[in-house]
Amino acid sequence: MSLGPGLVGSEPKPADLLLHRKRSRIADQLKFPSEGVPKNWKGKDWQAYKFAMQMVFREAELMEIVDGTITKVTLSDAESEEKFDKKQTKIMRLIGMSVPSEILHQIRDKMTGTEMWEALCDLFENKVNKTVKAHTIRRLRDELWTVKFSPGGNMNLHLSKMFNIRTELQTLQYAVDDIDMVEMMLESLLAQAEFESLK
């Protein structure tokens, strides 16, 4: 196993493993360049990605086109239609540049930015396919029960991750009761002395 300089071929120390995990988590977090479009999104934490993209659309005055409030049919002249088409292309570019290639392959056949956004929402909110929805609910529920707090980790980030998963489940019309959430949070604390009094 190679974790960095001086660790090739040697047994890694716990502190080195912890540092490696922290670096991996930092590398996996969403990045927001100056234009605000999320980069480095790997298909996880749909709610955070969706919120970030909605803010980008609002700032660029594209949200009414993205959500279908304004359509080409409602426009009155050719100049407005041309601007509308350019905005649709911009929406497609913003979405296409922010998703990983395996997700882009599933939505790139759409003809407008509005259709592309709708397909992306359907893909992650599973409104259409009941089998995919059931599988996603099961995966998220299992993830919520098995997530563990890392020793020396950031408790706020840990709890945020758990509540983000709960929010994703709520989006899929699956309720996690408060009492179950409390139990999952306590179970996620592992056997660490500072948390034993909470259990």
mmCIF file of C-alpha atoms in Angstrom:
data_model
loop_
_atom_site.group_PDB
_atom_site.id
_atom_site.type_symbol
_atom_site.label_atom_id
_atom_site.label_comp_id
_atom_site.label_asym_id
_atom_site.label_seq_id
_atom_site.Cartn_x
_atom_site.Cartn_y
_atom_site.Cartn_z
ATOM 1 C CA MET A 1 0.000 0.000 0.000
ATOM 2 C CA SER A 2 1.336 3.465 -0.829
ATOM 3 C CA LEU A 3 -0.022 6.395 1.144
ATOM 4 C CA GLY A 4 2.615 8.956 0.394
ATOM 5 C CA PRO A 5 6.327 9.710 0.754
ATOM 6 C CA GLY A 6 8.099 7.389 3.168
ATOM 7 C CA LEU A 7 5.179 4.963 3.400
ATOM 8 C CA VAL A 8 5.810 2.758 0.348
ATOM 9 C CA GLY A 9 6.288 -0.841 1.427
ATOM 10 C CA SER A 10 5.967 -0.074 5.122
ATOM 11 C CA GLU A 11 3.064 -0.758 7.442
ATOM 12 C CA PRO A 12 1.061 2.499 7.654
ATOM 13 C CA LYS A 13 0.629 4.084 11.054
ATOM 14 C CA PRO A 14 -2.893 4.949 12.282
ATOM 15 C CA ALA A 15 -2.080 8.671 12.128
ATOM 16 C CA ASP A 16 -0.958 8.282 8.496
ATOM 17 C CA LEU A 17 -4.174 6.423 7.607
ATOM 18 C CA LEU A 18 -6.263 9.159 9.241
ATOM 19 C CA LEU A 19 -4.377 11.856 7.298
ATOM 20 C CA HIS A 20 -4.895 9.886 4.063
ATOM 21 C CA ARG A 21 -8.660 9.588 4.755
ATOM 22 C CA LYS A 22 -8.918 13.327 5.471
ATOM 23 C CA ARG A 23 -7.097 14.140 2.217
ATOM 24 C CA SER A 24 -9.422 11.789 0.327
ATOM 25 C CA ARG A 25 -12.519 13.445 1.836
ATOM 26 C CA ILE A 26 -11.207 16.907 0.958
ATOM 27 C CA ALA A 27 -10.503 15.779 -2.612
ATOM 28 C CA ASP A 28 -14.046 14.378 -2.891
ATOM 29 C CA GLN A 29 -15.783 17.582 -1.785
ATOM 30 C CA LEU A 30 -17.536 19.790 -4.301
ATOM 31 C CA LYS A 31 -15.410 22.597 -5.643
ATOM 32 C CA PHE A 32 -16.891 25.943 -6.666
ATOM 33 C CA PRO A 33 -14.769 27.984 -9.102
ATOM 34 C CA SER A 34 -15.393 31.702 -9.519
ATOM 35 C CA GLU A 35 -18.458 31.203 -11.766
ATOM 36 C CA GLY A 36 -20.059 29.062 -9.040
ATOM 37 C CA VAL A 37 -20.716 25.938 -11.124
ATOM 38 C CA PRO A 38 -19.957 22.855 -9.002
ATOM 39 C CA LYS A 39 -16.897 20.885 -10.062
ATOM 40 C CA ASN A 40 -15.749 17.482 -8.821
ATOM 41 C CA TRP A 41 -19.311 16.250 -8.250
ATOM 42 C CA LYS A 42 -19.344 12.477 -8.330
ATOM 43 C CA GLY A 43 -23.092 11.864 -8.167
ATOM 44 C CA LYS A 44 -23.207 11.885 -4.354
ATOM 45 C CA ASP A 45 -25.159 14.371 -2.240
ATOM 46 C CA TRP A 46 -27.689 15.265 -4.913
ATOM 47 C CA GLN A 47 -29.338 17.864 -2.665
ATOM 48 C CA ALA A 48 -26.140 19.936 -2.314
ATOM 49 C CA TYR A 49 -25.468 19.744 -6.053
ATOM 50 C CA LYS A 50 -29.068 20.625 -6.937
ATOM 51 C CA PHE A 51 -29.056 23.636 -4.600
ATOM 52 C CA ALA A 52 -25.741 24.885 -6.009
ATOM 53 C CA MET A 53 -26.954 24.549 -9.595
ATOM 54 C CA GLN A 54 -30.251 26.288 -8.813
ATOM 55 C CA MET A 55 -28.262 29.219 -7.397
ATOM 56 C CA VAL A 56 -26.140 29.319 -10.574
ATOM 57 C CA PHE A 57 -29.306 29.305 -12.697
ATOM 58 C CA ARG A 58 -30.902 32.076 -10.614
ATOM 59 C CA GLU A 59 -27.794 34.281 -10.746
ATOM 60 C CA ALA A 60 -27.648 33.845 -14.531
ATOM 61 C CA GLU A 61 -31.407 34.557 -14.776
ATOM 62 C CA LEU A 62 -32.024 31.109 -16.244
ATOM 63 C CA MET A 63 -34.201 29.515 -13.568
ATOM 64 C CA GLU A 64 -37.535 30.269 -15.265
ATOM 65 C CA ILE A 65 -36.271 28.563 -18.415
ATOM 66 C CA VAL A 66 -34.782 25.630 -16.486
ATOM 67 C CA ASP A 67 -38.023 24.927 -14.620
ATOM 68 C CA GLY A 68 -40.161 25.370 -17.747
ATOM 69 C CA THR A 69 -42.001 28.524 -16.617
ATOM 70 C CA ILE A 70 -40.814 30.285 -19.787
ATOM 71 C CA THR A 71 -41.012 28.256 -22.996
ATOM 72 C CA LYS A 72 -40.219 29.104 -26.598
ATOM 73 C CA VAL A 73 -43.939 29.003 -27.426
ATOM 74 C CA THR A 74 -44.652 31.887 -25.018
ATOM 75 C CA LEU A 75 -42.201 34.244 -26.774
ATOM 76 C CA SER A 76 -43.466 36.815 -29.239
ATOM 77 C CA ASP A 77 -40.620 37.591 -31.654
ATOM 78 C CA ALA A 78 -37.650 36.007 -33.410
ATOM 79 C CA GLU A 79 -35.110 38.003 -31.377
ATOM 80 C CA SER A 80 -36.558 36.682 -28.110
ATOM 81 C CA GLU A 81 -36.552 33.144 -29.502
ATOM 82 C CA GLU A 82 -32.881 33.497 -30.491
ATOM 83 C CA LYS A 83 -31.970 34.686 -26.964
ATOM 84 C CA PHE A 84 -34.007 31.821 -25.534
ATOM 85 C CA ASP A 85 -32.094 29.286 -27.673
ATOM 86 C CA LYS A 86 -28.760 30.749 -26.513
ATOM 87 C CA LYS A 87 -29.889 30.467 -22.891
ATOM 88 C CA GLN A 88 -30.916 26.836 -23.459
ATOM 89 C CA THR A 89 -27.436 26.148 -24.839
ATOM 90 C CA LYS A 90 -25.877 27.853 -21.814
ATOM 91 C CA ILE A 91 -27.978 25.690 -19.463
ATOM 92 C CA MET A 92 -26.825 22.569 -21.319
ATOM 93 C CA ARG A 93 -23.193 23.703 -21.015
ATOM 94 C CA LEU A 94 -23.514 24.464 -17.288
ATOM 95 C CA ILE A 95 -25.052 21.060 -16.590
ATOM 96 C CA GLY A 96 -22.763 19.146 -18.945
ATOM 97 C CA MET A 97 -19.607 20.682 -17.484
ATOM 98 C CA SER A 98 -20.645 19.957 -13.894
ATOM 99 C CA VAL A 99 -21.582 16.267 -14.066
ATOM 100 C CA PRO A 100 -19.242 13.275 -14.385
ATOM 101 C CA SER A 101 -19.082 11.598 -17.795
ATOM 102 C CA GLU A 102 -21.060 8.520 -16.709
ATOM 103 C CA ILE A 103 -23.985 10.787 -15.770
ATOM 104 C CA LEU A 104 -23.572 12.995 -18.841
ATOM 105 C CA HIS A 105 -23.921 9.906 -21.060
ATOM 106 C CA GLN A 106 -27.391 9.355 -19.591
ATOM 107 C CA ILE A 107 -28.672 12.894 -20.268
ATOM 108 C CA ARG A 108 -26.696 14.220 -23.253
ATOM 109 C CA ASP A 109 -29.316 13.150 -25.808
ATOM 110 C CA LYS A 110 -31.707 15.867 -24.605
ATOM 111 C CA MET A 111 -32.321 18.723 -27.036
ATOM 112 C CA THR A 112 -32.668 21.579 -24.533
ATOM 113 C CA GLY A 113 -31.246 22.596 -21.185
ATOM 114 C CA THR A 114 -34.722 22.322 -19.683
ATOM 115 C CA GLU A 115 -35.018 18.695 -20.837
ATOM 116 C CA MET A 116 -31.485 17.944 -19.629
ATOM 117 C CA TRP A 117 -32.197 19.337 -16.137
ATOM 118 C CA GLU A 118 -35.491 17.445 -15.964
ATOM 119 C CA ALA A 119 -33.728 14.202 -16.944
ATOM 120 C CA LEU A 120 -31.046 14.799 -14.309
ATOM 121 C CA CYS A 121 -33.692 15.419 -11.636
ATOM 122 C CA ASP A 122 -35.557 12.267 -12.685
ATOM 123 C CA LEU A 123 -32.308 10.309 -12.558
ATOM 124 C CA PHE A 124 -31.569 11.336 -8.961
ATOM 125 C CA GLU A 125 -35.068 11.780 -7.590
ATOM 126 C CA ASN A 126 -36.326 8.606 -9.267
ATOM 127 C CA LYS A 127 -39.826 9.910 -9.890
ATOM 128 C CA VAL A 128 -40.526 7.530 -12.761
ATOM 129 C CA ASN A 129 -38.885 4.128 -12.253
ATOM 130 C CA LYS A 130 -40.269 2.446 -9.112
ATOM 131 C CA THR A 131 -37.601 -0.274 -9.105
ATOM 132 C CA VAL A 132 -34.769 2.258 -9.173
ATOM 133 C CA LYS A 133 -36.554 4.306 -6.521
ATOM 134 C CA ALA A 134 -36.886 1.271 -4.218
ATOM 135 C CA HIS A 135 -33.224 0.359 -4.746
ATOM 136 C CA THR A 136 -32.094 3.929 -4.051
ATOM 137 C CA ILE A 137 -34.183 4.090 -0.878
ATOM 138 C CA ARG A 138 -32.691 0.813 0.335
ATOM 139 C CA ARG A 139 -29.126 1.973 -0.455
ATOM 140 C CA LEU A 140 -29.596 5.326 1.299
ATOM 141 C CA ARG A 141 -31.307 3.716 4.298
ATOM 142 C CA ASP A 142 -28.449 1.214 4.637
ATOM 143 C CA GLU A 143 -25.893 4.001 4.285
ATOM 144 C CA LEU A 144 -27.621 5.955 7.039
ATOM 145 C CA TRP A 145 -27.475 2.948 9.382
ATOM 146 C CA THR A 146 -23.830 2.115 8.613
ATOM 147 C CA VAL A 147 -22.147 5.533 8.464
ATOM 148 C CA LYS A 148 -19.566 5.926 11.256
ATOM 149 C CA PHE A 149 -17.896 8.956 12.808
ATOM 150 C CA SER A 150 -14.132 8.899 12.194
ATOM 151 C CA PRO A 151 -11.924 9.329 15.276
ATOM 152 C CA GLY A 152 -10.602 12.878 15.163
ATOM 153 C CA GLY A 153 -13.138 13.797 12.487
ATOM 154 C CA ASN A 154 -15.390 16.839 12.302
ATOM 155 C CA MET A 155 -18.674 16.144 14.098
ATOM 156 C CA ASN A 156 -20.522 18.893 12.191
ATOM 157 C CA LEU A 157 -19.555 17.342 8.846
ATOM 158 C CA HIS A 158 -20.550 13.896 10.102
ATOM 159 C CA LEU A 159 -23.992 15.070 11.228
ATOM 160 C CA SER A 160 -24.453 17.104 8.034
ATOM 161 C CA LYS A 161 -23.771 13.978 5.994
ATOM 162 C CA MET A 162 -26.379 12.050 7.977
ATOM 163 C CA PHE A 163 -29.001 14.779 7.618
ATOM 164 C CA ASN A 164 -28.247 15.109 3.881
ATOM 165 C CA ILE A 165 -28.955 11.397 3.464
ATOM 166 C CA ARG A 166 -32.185 11.827 5.442
ATOM 167 C CA THR A 167 -33.178 14.722 3.158
ATOM 168 C CA GLU A 168 -32.499 12.582 0.074
ATOM 169 C CA LEU A 169 -34.757 9.892 1.537
ATOM 170 C CA GLN A 170 -37.488 12.482 2.174
ATOM 171 C CA THR A 171 -37.188 13.587 -1.464
ATOM 172 C CA LEU A 172 -38.008 9.981 -2.366
ATOM 173 C CA GLN A 173 -41.077 10.095 -0.064
ATOM 174 C CA TYR A 174 -39.395 7.859 2.542
ATOM 175 C CA ALA A 175 -39.750 9.155 6.098
ATOM 176 C CA VAL A 176 -37.078 8.592 8.722
ATOM 177 C CA ASP A 177 -38.709 9.121 12.118
ATOM 178 C CA ASP A 178 -36.922 11.355 14.624
ATOM 179 C CA ILE A 179 -36.506 8.490 17.102
ATOM 180 C CA ASP A 180 -34.846 6.356 14.404
ATOM 181 C CA MET A 181 -32.596 9.256 13.409
ATOM 182 C CA VAL A 182 -31.450 9.682 17.014
ATOM 183 C CA GLU A 183 -30.684 5.958 17.243
ATOM 184 C CA MET A 184 -28.730 6.060 13.955
ATOM 185 C CA MET A 185 -26.717 9.067 15.134
ATOM 186 C CA LEU A 186 -25.836 7.327 18.406
ATOM 187 C CA GLU A 187 -24.919 4.111 16.583
ATOM 188 C CA SER A 188 -22.640 6.101 14.267
ATOM 189 C CA LEU A 189 -20.414 7.190 17.163
ATOM 190 C CA LEU A 190 -18.490 3.898 17.451
ATOM 191 C CA ALA A 191 -16.953 2.865 20.766
ATOM 192 C CA GLN A 192 -15.231 6.104 21.729
ATOM 193 C CA ALA A 193 -14.921 6.955 25.403
ATOM 194 C CA GLU A 194 -16.179 10.525 25.021
ATOM 195 C CA PHE A 195 -19.477 9.301 23.534
ATOM 196 C CA GLU A 196 -20.226 6.335 25.807
ATOM 197 C CA SER A 197 -22.321 8.450 28.192
ATOM 198 C CA LEU A 198 -24.667 9.331 25.293
ATOM 199 C CA LYS A 199 -25.533 5.710 24.474
#
